Coordinates of C-alpha atoms in Angstrom, one line a residue:
Chain A
M152 CA 5.3 -9.2 -6.6
N153 CA 2.5 -7.5 -4.7
K154 CA 1.9 -8.6 -1.1
D155 CA -1.8 -9.2 -1.6
Q156 CA -1.4 -11.0 -4.9
I157 CA -2.9 -14.5 -4.3
I158 CA -2.8 -15.9 -7.8
Q159 CA -0.5 -14.7 -10.6
T160 CA 0.0 -16.5 -13.8
I161 CA 2.6 -15.5 -16.3
N162 CA 2.0 -16.5 -19.9
L163 CA 0.6 -19.8 -18.6
S164 CA 0.1 -22.2 -21.6
K165 CA -0.7 -25.8 -22.1
K166 CA -0.3 -27.8 -25.3
Y167 CA -1.9 -31.2 -25.8
K168 CA -0.2 -33.0 -28.7
N169 CA -0.7 -30.4 -31.5
R170 CA -3.4 -28.3 -29.9
W171 CA -2.9 -25.4 -27.6
A172 CA -5.5 -25.6 -24.9
V173 CA -4.4 -22.5 -23.1
T174 CA -2.2 -19.8 -24.5
D175 CA -0.5 -17.1 -22.5
I176 CA -3.0 -16.6 -19.7
N177 CA -2.1 -13.8 -17.4
L178 CA -4.2 -13.8 -14.3
D179 CA -3.8 -11.3 -11.4
I180 CA -6.1 -12.2 -8.4
R181 CA -5.8 -10.2 -5.2
Q182 CA -6.7 -10.9 -1.7
G183 CA -10.4 -10.8 -0.9
Q184 CA -11.5 -10.8 -4.5
V185 CA -14.2 -13.2 -5.7
F186 CA -12.9 -13.9 -9.2
G187 CA -15.2 -15.3 -11.8
F188 CA -13.6 -17.3 -14.6
L189 CA -15.8 -17.4 -17.6
G190 CA -15.6 -19.0 -21.0
P191 CA -17.5 -21.4 -23.3
N192 CA -17.0 -25.2 -23.1
G193 CA -13.5 -26.1 -24.2
A194 CA -12.2 -22.5 -23.7
G195 CA -9.5 -23.7 -21.3
K196 CA -11.0 -22.9 -17.9
S197 CA -10.5 -26.4 -16.4
T198 CA -7.1 -26.7 -17.9
T199 CA -6.1 -23.4 -16.3
I200 CA -7.4 -24.6 -12.9
R201 CA -5.7 -28.0 -13.2
M202 CA -2.4 -26.2 -13.9
L203 CA -2.9 -24.0 -10.8
L204 CA -3.5 -27.2 -8.7
S205 CA -0.5 -28.8 -10.4
L206 CA -2.6 -31.7 -11.7
I207 CA -1.2 -31.0 -15.1
R208 CA 2.1 -29.4 -16.0
P209 CA 2.2 -26.1 -18.0
T210 CA 3.9 -26.4 -21.3
R211 CA 5.1 -22.8 -21.0
G212 CA 4.8 -20.0 -18.5
A213 CA 4.5 -20.2 -14.8
F214 CA 2.2 -19.4 -11.9
R215 CA 2.6 -18.2 -8.3
L216 CA 0.2 -18.9 -5.4
F217 CA 0.6 -16.6 -2.4
G218 CA 3.8 -15.3 -4.1
C219 CA 5.4 -18.8 -4.1
A220 CA 6.2 -21.0 -7.0
N221 CA 6.7 -24.7 -6.8
S222 CA 5.9 -25.3 -3.1
R223 CA 3.5 -28.1 -2.1
N224 CA 3.0 -26.6 1.3
I225 CA 1.1 -23.7 -0.3
Y226 CA -1.7 -26.1 -1.0
R227 CA -2.4 -26.4 2.7
R228 CA -3.8 -22.8 2.3
I229 CA -6.1 -23.8 -0.6
G230 CA -9.4 -25.6 -0.8
A231 CA -10.3 -26.8 -4.2
L232 CA -13.4 -28.3 -5.9
I233 CA -12.6 -29.4 -9.4
E234 CA -15.6 -30.1 -11.6
K235 CA -17.7 -33.0 -10.1
P236 CA -15.9 -34.2 -7.0
D237 CA -15.0 -37.9 -7.1
F238 CA -14.6 -39.7 -3.8
Y239 CA -13.9 -43.3 -2.7
L240 CA -17.4 -44.8 -3.2
Y241 CA -16.7 -47.7 -0.9
L242 CA -16.0 -45.4 2.0
S243 CA -18.3 -43.2 4.0
G244 CA -18.5 -39.5 3.4
Y245 CA -16.9 -38.9 6.8
R246 CA -14.1 -41.4 6.2
N247 CA -13.4 -39.7 2.8
L248 CA -13.1 -36.3 4.6
K249 CA -11.0 -37.8 7.4
I250 CA -8.5 -39.3 4.8
L251 CA -8.3 -35.9 3.0
A252 CA -7.9 -34.1 6.3
D253 CA -5.1 -36.4 7.4
L254 CA -3.5 -35.9 4.1
T255 CA -3.6 -32.1 4.4
G256 CA -2.6 -32.2 8.1
G257 CA -3.8 -29.9 10.9
I258 CA -7.5 -30.4 10.3
S259 CA -9.4 -31.5 13.5
N260 CA -12.5 -33.6 13.7
D261 CA -14.4 -30.6 14.7
A262 CA -13.5 -28.8 11.5
I263 CA -14.7 -31.8 9.5
N264 CA -18.0 -31.8 11.5
E265 CA -18.4 -28.1 11.0
A266 CA -17.9 -28.4 7.2
L267 CA -20.5 -31.2 7.1
E268 CA -22.8 -28.9 9.1
I269 CA -22.3 -26.1 6.6
V270 CA -23.2 -28.2 3.6
K271 CA -26.1 -29.9 5.5
L272 CA -24.7 -33.4 5.3
K273 CA -24.7 -34.0 9.1
G274 CA -26.5 -37.1 9.9
R275 CA -25.7 -38.7 6.5
E276 CA -21.9 -38.6 6.9
H277 CA -21.5 -42.2 7.9
E278 CA -23.3 -43.6 4.8
K279 CA -21.1 -44.9 2.0
V280 CA -20.6 -42.3 -0.8
K281 CA -21.9 -44.8 -3.4
N282 CA -25.3 -44.2 -1.8
Y283 CA -25.1 -40.4 -2.1
S284 CA -27.1 -38.5 -4.7
H285 CA -25.2 -36.3 -7.2
G286 CA -26.1 -33.2 -5.2
M287 CA -24.9 -34.8 -2.0
K288 CA -21.5 -35.7 -3.5
Q289 CA -21.3 -32.0 -4.7
R290 CA -22.0 -30.9 -1.1
L291 CA -19.3 -33.3 0.1
G292 CA -16.9 -31.8 -2.4
I293 CA -17.6 -28.3 -1.0
A294 CA -17.1 -29.6 2.5
Q295 CA -13.7 -31.0 1.7
A296 CA -12.7 -27.7 0.2
L297 CA -14.0 -25.8 3.3
M298 CA -12.7 -28.0 6.2
S299 CA -9.2 -26.7 6.1
N300 CA -10.3 -23.1 6.6
P301 CA -8.6 -22.1 3.3
E302 CA -7.3 -18.7 2.4
L303 CA -8.0 -19.3 -1.2
L304 CA -10.9 -21.3 -2.6
I305 CA -10.7 -22.6 -6.1
L306 CA -14.2 -23.7 -7.2
D307 CA -14.9 -25.2 -10.7
E308 CA -18.7 -25.3 -11.3
P309 CA -19.5 -25.6 -7.6
T310 CA -23.2 -25.6 -8.0
T311 CA -23.5 -28.4 -10.6
G312 CA -26.1 -30.9 -9.6
L313 CA -27.5 -28.9 -6.8
D314 CA -31.2 -28.0 -6.5
P315 CA -32.2 -24.4 -6.6
E316 CA -32.2 -24.1 -2.8
G317 CA -28.7 -25.6 -2.8
I318 CA -27.5 -23.3 -5.5
K319 CA -28.7 -20.3 -3.5
E320 CA -27.1 -21.7 -0.3
V321 CA -23.7 -22.2 -2.1
R322 CA -24.0 -18.7 -3.6
D323 CA -24.7 -17.2 -0.2
L324 CA -21.9 -19.3 1.3
I325 CA -19.4 -17.9 -1.3
T326 CA -20.5 -14.4 -0.6
D327 CA -20.3 -14.9 3.2
M328 CA -16.9 -16.4 3.0
A329 CA -15.6 -13.6 0.9
N330 CA -17.2 -10.9 2.9
D331 CA -16.9 -12.2 6.5
L332 CA -13.8 -14.2 6.4
G333 CA -11.9 -12.4 3.6
I334 CA -11.3 -15.7 1.7
T335 CA -10.2 -15.1 -1.8
I336 CA -12.3 -17.1 -4.2
F337 CA -11.6 -18.2 -7.8
L338 CA -14.8 -19.4 -9.3
S339 CA -15.3 -21.0 -12.6
S340 CA -18.9 -21.2 -13.6
H341 CA -21.2 -21.4 -16.6
R342 CA -23.9 -19.7 -14.5
L343 CA -23.5 -16.0 -15.6
Y344 CA -26.0 -14.9 -13.1
E345 CA -24.1 -16.6 -10.4
I346 CA -20.9 -14.8 -11.4
E347 CA -22.7 -11.5 -11.6
Q348 CA -24.3 -12.0 -8.2
V349 CA -21.2 -13.0 -6.3
C350 CA -18.1 -11.9 -8.1
T351 CA -16.2 -8.7 -7.8
H352 CA -13.8 -9.4 -10.5
M353 CA -13.8 -11.7 -13.6
A354 CA -11.9 -12.9 -16.6
I355 CA -13.3 -14.3 -19.8
I356 CA -11.3 -16.7 -21.9
D357 CA -12.1 -18.2 -25.2
H358 CA -10.2 -20.7 -27.3
G359 CA -7.6 -20.7 -24.6
K360 CA -6.9 -17.0 -24.8
M361 CA -7.7 -14.2 -22.5
V362 CA -10.5 -12.0 -23.9
I363 CA -11.0 -9.6 -21.0
Q364 CA -10.1 -9.2 -17.3
G365 CA -11.2 -6.7 -14.7
D366 CA -13.7 -5.8 -12.0
V367 CA -17.2 -6.8 -13.0
Q368 CA -19.0 -3.5 -12.7
G369 CA -16.1 -1.6 -14.2
L370 CA -16.0 -3.8 -17.2
L371 CA -19.7 -3.4 -17.8
R372 CA -19.3 0.4 -17.4
D373 CA -16.1 0.9 -19.3
T374 CA -17.0 -1.2 -22.3
N375 CA -20.1 1.1 -22.6
F376 CA -22.2 -2.0 -22.7
F377 CA -25.8 -1.4 -22.1
V378 CA -28.9 -3.2 -23.1
T379 CA -32.1 -1.3 -23.0
E380 CA -35.4 -3.2 -22.8
V381 CA -38.2 -1.4 -24.6
E382 CA -41.9 -2.2 -24.7
V383 CA -43.8 -0.5 -27.5
D384 CA -47.3 -1.1 -29.0
N385 CA -45.9 -2.5 -32.3
P386 CA -42.7 -4.3 -31.5
D387 CA -42.3 -5.8 -35.0
K388 CA -42.4 -2.5 -36.6
A389 CA -40.0 -1.0 -34.1
Y390 CA -37.6 -4.0 -34.6
K391 CA -37.5 -3.4 -38.3
L392 CA -36.9 0.3 -37.9
L393 CA -34.2 -0.1 -35.3
A394 CA -32.4 -2.8 -37.2
E395 CA -31.7 -0.3 -40.0
E396 CA -30.2 2.3 -37.7
E397 CA -26.4 2.5 -37.6
W398 CA -26.1 4.1 -34.2
I399 CA -27.8 1.1 -32.7
K400 CA -25.3 -1.8 -32.2
K401 CA -27.9 -4.6 -32.1
T402 CA -31.6 -5.2 -31.6
T403 CA -33.3 -8.4 -30.6
L404 CA -37.0 -9.1 -30.2
S405 CA -38.1 -11.6 -27.7
E406 CA -41.6 -12.1 -26.2
R407 CA -42.6 -8.8 -27.5
I408 CA -39.8 -7.0 -25.6
L409 CA -37.1 -5.3 -27.6
K410 CA -33.6 -5.6 -26.4
V411 CA -31.6 -2.7 -27.8
Q412 CA -27.8 -2.6 -27.4
V413 CA -27.0 1.1 -27.4
A414 CA -24.7 3.4 -25.4
G415 CA -26.3 5.0 -22.4
N416 CA -26.1 8.5 -23.8
F417 CA -28.1 7.5 -26.8
R418 CA -31.1 6.4 -24.7
P419 CA -33.0 9.7 -25.1
R420 CA -32.4 9.6 -28.8
L421 CA -33.8 6.0 -28.9
V422 CA -37.1 7.2 -27.2
D423 CA -37.3 10.2 -29.6
F424 CA -36.8 7.9 -32.5
L425 CA -39.5 5.5 -31.6
V426 CA -42.0 8.3 -30.8
S427 CA -41.2 10.0 -34.1
H428 CA -42.2 6.9 -35.9
D429 CA -45.7 6.8 -34.2
L430 CA -44.8 4.1 -31.7
K431 CA -46.2 4.3 -28.2
V432 CA -43.5 3.5 -25.7
S433 CA -44.9 1.9 -22.5
S434 CA -41.6 1.2 -20.8
I435 CA -37.9 1.6 -21.2
V436 CA -35.6 -0.2 -18.7
P437 CA -31.8 0.1 -18.9
R438 CA -30.0 -3.2 -18.1
T439 CA -26.4 -4.3 -17.9
H440 CA -26.6 -8.1 -17.7
L441 CA -23.3 -9.9 -17.6
E442 CA -25.0 -12.5 -19.8
D443 CA -25.6 -10.0 -22.5
F444 CA -22.1 -8.7 -22.2
Y445 CA -20.6 -12.2 -22.2
L446 CA -22.6 -13.3 -25.2
S447 CA -21.8 -10.1 -27.1
L448 CA -18.1 -10.6 -26.5
I449 CA -18.2 -14.3 -27.6
E450 CA -20.3 -13.4 -30.6
Q451 CA -17.7 -10.8 -31.6
R452 CA -15.1 -13.6 -31.6
G453 CA -17.2 -15.6 -34.0
Q454 CA -18.5 -18.1 -31.5
I455 CA -22.2 -18.0 -32.1
Chain B
M653 CA 4.5 -31.6 4.1
I654 CA 2.7 -34.8 4.8
S655 CA 4.9 -37.7 5.8
L656 CA 5.3 -40.9 3.9
L657 CA 4.2 -42.7 6.9
T658 CA 0.9 -40.9 7.1
A659 CA 0.3 -41.3 3.4
T660 CA 1.1 -45.1 3.6
R661 CA -1.3 -45.5 6.5
L662 CA -4.1 -43.7 4.5
E663 CA -3.2 -45.9 1.5
L664 CA -3.6 -49.0 3.6
I665 CA -7.0 -47.9 4.9
K666 CA -8.1 -47.5 1.3
T667 CA -6.6 -50.7 0.1
Y668 CA -8.0 -52.8 3.0
S669 CA -11.4 -51.2 2.7
R670 CA -11.9 -52.6 -0.8
Y671 CA -13.6 -55.9 -1.5
R672 CA -11.1 -56.9 -4.1
T673 CA -8.3 -56.9 -1.6
Y674 CA -9.9 -59.8 0.1
I675 CA -10.5 -61.9 -2.9
G676 CA -7.1 -63.6 -2.5
F677 CA -7.5 -64.1 1.2
V678 CA -10.9 -65.6 0.8
T679 CA -9.9 -67.8 -2.1
I680 CA -6.8 -69.1 0.0
S681 CA -9.0 -69.6 3.1
I682 CA -11.3 -71.8 1.1
L683 CA -9.1 -73.6 -1.4
V684 CA -6.1 -74.5 0.8
P685 CA -8.1 -76.3 3.6
L686 CA -10.2 -77.9 0.8
I687 CA -7.1 -79.2 -0.9
M688 CA -5.7 -80.6 2.3
W689 CA -9.0 -82.2 3.2
L690 CA -9.3 -83.8 -0.3
V691 CA -5.8 -85.1 -0.1
R692 CA -6.5 -86.6 3.3
K693 CA -9.8 -88.1 2.2
Y694 CA -9.1 -89.3 -1.3
G695 CA -5.5 -88.8 -2.5
F696 CA -3.4 -90.0 0.4
D697 CA -2.5 -93.5 -0.8
E698 CA -2.2 -92.5 -4.4
M699 CA 0.2 -89.6 -3.5
Q700 CA 2.1 -91.9 -1.2
G701 CA 2.5 -94.4 -4.1
N702 CA 3.6 -91.7 -6.5
T703 CA 6.0 -90.2 -4.1
L704 CA 7.7 -93.5 -3.2
N705 CA 7.3 -95.2 -6.5
S706 CA 10.9 -94.8 -7.7
L707 CA 12.4 -95.2 -4.3
E708 CA 10.9 -98.3 -3.0
N709 CA 13.5 -100.5 -4.8
S710 CA 16.4 -98.7 -3.0
F711 CA 14.9 -97.8 0.4
V712 CA 12.7 -99.2 3.0
F713 CA 10.1 -96.8 4.3
V714 CA 8.3 -97.2 7.6
G715 CA 5.1 -95.2 8.2
S716 CA 3.8 -92.4 6.1
L717 CA 6.0 -89.8 4.4
V718 CA 3.2 -87.9 2.9
N719 CA 2.2 -85.3 5.5
G720 CA 0.9 -81.8 5.8
L721 CA 4.3 -80.3 5.3
L722 CA 5.0 -82.2 2.0
I723 CA 1.6 -81.1 0.6
S724 CA 2.5 -77.5 1.7
Y725 CA 5.8 -77.9 -0.1
Y726 CA 4.0 -79.0 -3.3
L727 CA 1.5 -76.2 -2.9
M728 CA 4.3 -73.7 -3.1
T729 CA 4.3 -74.3 -6.9
V730 CA 1.2 -72.1 -7.1
L731 CA 3.5 -69.2 -6.4
W732 CA 4.7 -69.5 -10.0
V733 CA 1.7 -68.7 -12.1
H734 CA -1.6 -68.9 -10.1
F735 CA -0.8 -66.9 -7.1
P736 CA 0.5 -63.8 -9.0
F737 CA -3.2 -63.2 -10.0
F738 CA -4.0 -62.1 -6.5
I739 CA -1.0 -59.7 -6.6
V740 CA -1.9 -58.1 -9.9
L741 CA -5.5 -57.8 -8.8
V742 CA -4.3 -55.1 -6.3
G743 CA -1.1 -54.0 -7.7
G744 CA -2.5 -53.3 -11.2
D745 CA -5.4 -51.4 -9.7
I746 CA -3.9 -49.3 -7.0
V747 CA -2.9 -46.4 -9.2
A748 CA -5.1 -46.9 -12.3
S749 CA -8.4 -47.1 -10.3
E750 CA -7.7 -43.6 -8.8
S751 CA -7.1 -42.3 -12.3
S752 CA -10.3 -43.7 -13.6
A753 CA -12.3 -42.7 -10.5
G754 CA -11.0 -39.2 -10.6
T755 CA -9.9 -39.3 -6.9
F756 CA -6.4 -38.2 -7.8
R757 CA -7.8 -34.7 -8.3
L758 CA -8.5 -34.6 -4.7
W759 CA -5.3 -36.1 -3.5
L760 CA -2.9 -34.3 -5.7
S761 CA -4.4 -30.9 -5.0
R762 CA -3.3 -31.4 -1.3
P763 CA 0.1 -30.5 0.2
V764 CA 1.5 -33.8 -0.7
S765 CA 4.1 -34.5 -3.4
R766 CA 3.6 -37.0 -6.2
F767 CA 6.6 -38.9 -4.9
T768 CA 5.0 -39.4 -1.5
V769 CA 1.7 -40.4 -3.1
L770 CA 3.3 -43.0 -5.4
T771 CA 5.8 -44.3 -2.9
S772 CA 3.0 -44.7 -0.3
K773 CA 1.0 -46.7 -2.8
F774 CA 4.1 -48.8 -3.6
L775 CA 4.6 -49.4 0.2
A776 CA 1.0 -50.4 0.5
T777 CA 1.3 -52.8 -2.4
F778 CA 4.4 -54.3 -0.6
I779 CA 2.5 -54.7 2.6
Y780 CA -0.4 -56.3 0.8
T781 CA 1.9 -58.6 -1.1
S782 CA 3.7 -59.6 2.1
S783 CA 0.5 -60.2 4.0
I784 CA -1.1 -62.4 1.3
V785 CA 2.1 -64.4 0.7
F786 CA 2.5 -65.1 4.4
F787 CA -1.2 -65.8 4.7
L788 CA -0.8 -68.5 2.1
G789 CA 2.2 -69.9 3.9
L790 CA 0.4 -69.8 7.2
C791 CA -2.8 -71.4 5.8
S792 CA -0.8 -74.0 3.8
V793 CA 1.5 -75.1 6.6
G794 CA -1.0 -74.7 9.3
C795 CA -3.9 -76.5 7.6
G796 CA -1.5 -79.1 6.4
I797 CA -0.4 -80.0 9.9
L798 CA -3.9 -79.6 11.4
I799 CA -5.8 -81.5 8.7
I800 CA -3.2 -84.1 7.4
G801 CA -0.7 -84.1 10.2
G802 CA 2.9 -83.0 10.7
G803 CA 6.1 -84.9 10.6
D804 CA 9.4 -84.9 8.8
L805 CA 9.5 -83.3 5.4
L806 CA 10.8 -85.4 2.5
V807 CA 12.3 -83.3 -0.2
F808 CA 13.8 -84.5 -3.5
D809 CA 16.6 -82.1 -4.4
K810 CA 19.9 -83.4 -5.6
G811 CA 19.1 -86.4 -3.6
I812 CA 16.7 -87.1 -0.8
L813 CA 16.6 -84.6 2.0
I814 CA 14.7 -85.3 5.1
L815 CA 14.1 -82.3 7.3
S816 CA 12.6 -82.5 10.8
Q817 CA 9.4 -80.7 11.4
E818 CA 11.0 -77.9 13.4
E819 CA 13.7 -77.4 10.7
A820 CA 11.1 -77.6 7.9
L821 CA 9.1 -74.9 9.5
L822 CA 12.1 -72.6 9.6
R823 CA 12.8 -73.4 6.0
F824 CA 9.1 -72.6 5.1
L825 CA 9.5 -69.3 6.8
L826 CA 12.6 -68.5 4.8
A827 CA 10.9 -69.8 1.6
Y828 CA 7.9 -67.6 2.0
S829 CA 10.0 -64.6 2.8
L830 CA 11.8 -65.1 -0.5
A831 CA 8.5 -65.6 -2.1
V832 CA 7.5 -62.1 -1.0
C833 CA 10.4 -60.8 -3.0
V834 CA 9.4 -62.8 -6.0
Q835 CA 5.8 -61.6 -5.8
M836 CA 7.0 -58.1 -5.3
V837 CA 8.5 -58.2 -8.8
V838 CA 5.1 -59.2 -10.1
A839 CA 3.6 -56.4 -8.0
S840 CA 6.0 -53.8 -9.1
L841 CA 5.4 -54.7 -12.8
S842 CA 1.7 -54.4 -12.5
F843 CA 2.3 -51.3 -10.5
L844 CA 4.3 -49.8 -13.4
F845 CA 1.4 -50.6 -15.9
S846 CA -1.0 -49.2 -13.4
T847 CA 0.7 -45.8 -13.4
M848 CA 0.6 -45.8 -17.3
S849 CA -3.1 -46.7 -17.5
N850 CA -6.4 -45.2 -16.6
N851 CA -8.2 -48.4 -16.0
S852 CA -7.1 -51.5 -14.0
V853 CA -8.0 -54.2 -16.6
G854 CA -5.0 -53.4 -18.8
P855 CA -2.4 -53.6 -16.1
I856 CA -3.8 -56.9 -14.8
I857 CA -4.0 -58.6 -18.2
G858 CA -0.7 -57.1 -19.3
T859 CA 1.2 -58.2 -16.3
Y860 CA -0.2 -61.7 -16.4
A861 CA 0.6 -62.0 -20.1
I862 CA 4.2 -61.0 -19.5
I863 CA 4.5 -63.5 -16.6
V864 CA 3.2 -66.3 -18.6
V865 CA 5.4 -65.6 -21.7
S866 CA 8.5 -65.0 -19.5
L867 CA 7.9 -68.2 -17.6
I868 CA 7.6 -70.2 -20.8
L869 CA 10.8 -68.6 -22.1
S870 CA 12.5 -69.3 -18.8
V871 CA 11.7 -73.0 -18.6
L872 CA 12.2 -73.8 -22.3
R873 CA 15.6 -75.4 -22.6
I874 CA 16.6 -74.0 -25.9
D875 CA 20.1 -72.8 -26.5
A876 CA 19.0 -69.8 -28.5
L877 CA 17.2 -68.4 -25.4
D878 CA 20.2 -68.6 -23.2
G879 CA 21.2 -65.0 -24.1
I880 CA 17.8 -63.5 -23.0
R881 CA 17.2 -65.7 -20.0
P882 CA 19.2 -63.6 -17.6
Y883 CA 17.0 -60.6 -18.5
L884 CA 13.8 -62.4 -17.6
F885 CA 12.7 -61.9 -14.1
T886 CA 11.0 -65.3 -14.1
S887 CA 14.4 -66.9 -14.4
Y888 CA 14.9 -66.0 -10.7
F889 CA 11.5 -67.0 -9.5
D890 CA 12.5 -70.4 -8.2
V891 CA 14.5 -68.9 -5.4
F892 CA 11.8 -69.7 -2.9
F893 CA 12.6 -73.4 -3.4
A894 CA 16.3 -72.9 -2.5
P895 CA 15.8 -73.1 1.3
F896 CA 14.8 -76.8 0.8
A897 CA 18.3 -77.7 -0.3
D898 CA 21.1 -78.9 2.0
P899 CA 23.2 -77.0 2.7
I900 CA 21.1 -73.9 1.9
P901 CA 22.7 -72.2 -1.2
W902 CA 23.1 -68.7 0.3
E903 CA 25.2 -67.5 -2.6
E904 CA 22.5 -68.5 -5.1
I905 CA 19.8 -66.9 -3.0
K906 CA 21.8 -63.7 -2.6
F907 CA 22.4 -63.6 -6.4
N908 CA 18.7 -64.2 -7.2
L909 CA 17.6 -61.7 -4.7
S910 CA 19.9 -59.0 -6.0
R911 CA 18.6 -59.7 -9.5
L912 CA 15.0 -59.5 -8.3
G913 CA 15.8 -56.4 -6.4
I914 CA 17.1 -54.8 -9.5
F915 CA 13.9 -55.6 -11.3
I916 CA 11.8 -54.1 -8.5
A917 CA 13.9 -50.9 -8.4
V918 CA 13.7 -50.5 -12.2
F919 CA 9.9 -51.0 -12.3
Y920 CA 9.4 -48.7 -9.4
S921 CA 11.7 -46.0 -11.0
L922 CA 9.9 -46.2 -14.2
S923 CA 6.6 -46.0 -12.4
L924 CA 7.8 -42.8 -10.6
I925 CA 9.0 -41.2 -13.9
S926 CA 5.6 -42.0 -15.5
F927 CA 3.6 -40.7 -12.5
L928 CA 5.6 -37.5 -12.1
R929 CA 5.0 -36.7 -15.8
K930 CA 1.3 -37.8 -15.8
D931 CA -1.4 -35.2 -16.4
I932 CA -4.4 -35.7 -14.3
C933 CA -7.0 -34.9 -16.8
T934 CA -9.9 -37.3 -16.0

């Protein structure tokens, strides 16, 4: 057990009746990491998170949080937001936070107010939650996760229901918490751009099984995954020509821009190839989008 | 880890912040004074006649024997079938509503054990049950004395028992304390169903159905049912009438209380097993 190991799962598995929702998930999340947890709907992300929060019991395997197994006190060091946060609608936002604070223990009223300030709910905290918009409930959910000054934040789709400004604020907040406070963040999200922007490490699961795990930039680099965006004078002709070439993994044409999946060292060859076929190349831009990487991986597994 | 006391306090805040908790209190506040007023206004003579009908040949009664305490005594019969509705309304909802609302996800991801969470809910249910039972008692006896008037309580047991007002009030206190135990069986049964369900309608209807069926089986004087009667919790429900006997049958009360206690313990234990194994998926 490494000292800075915050989350460790060992063959974590969950079976619902006859269906394995999660099989042999091995996660290794270290202190200070912003860890993105990716996968299509039904891949097992929420099931994994629920097991970590002991909302459901693993069928097989185990997990350790801060190096400890089976200790409820550990959850004092964790803030969690699981999918859409559900509060007591008949109580005010402040009263909801106060109850959760008392349940956690050691959270002052100032800490509650500070959390409300961060999520910009100050001034509305004494209204009943049933009168809150979806975005406000989401903010309240983030506030309850933050108010205990956690060492580990587990966030499951934290920006759901937020407006673009709110999404950016949460994204910035996550980055700040990780960078300034050294909080370890475990973030499940469908927003690949979000993961790419804020996460240092990530794991992709599909059909309940781990597909890949590692640091974001390293994975993109090591898997030699590049997409090169090319603009030519006759993209249809170029698309047909490139589609027949074996050294090119994949070509797509969208809004007159060719997206060519090709290893980085093949890029000069790509330009030569296009020019040799009387195509005028006006731009060539190498990109390594997580989205392309993710979709490519999922496609390889027969998802699309 | 968070203490059971704190968790119970928080549970009580939630319970008493809900409108449904007050349905019973409001209904009792309206119905009991109304019944007392109606008896005073319209049913006094008729009731006096019915009460004394069979006795007038043997005894000479001077004054009125129908008073607030007697009506309160009769009102205690609501504790059999009608009153449990107010109990299951809260007991059947207290766990299931959190499952359906999704709030357990917030509670159970805190440094609090499931045992503490469930036990705090059970204690909150007990406090609610006690408060509403005693509220009925207070309303019933209080309104009875205020609206109809006090006096000696005439009880037909194995004979005629006449209790002075002071003695009757003490007996009422004991009777309602025993009624708390009876209603706690109802509460713990609905609590059990509540832990097994993700909505509160099922536990409420389920508990009520069992109470009605069990009561019918308990009161039916059929020999074939003798074997199962000891296993029906409703067979011990009439314990709250025991204090109105002379002498008070303490042995019978102890026996019935122990049986009711066993039912409460079994229902709570099953609830705990169910809750500890429950996956919070919603």
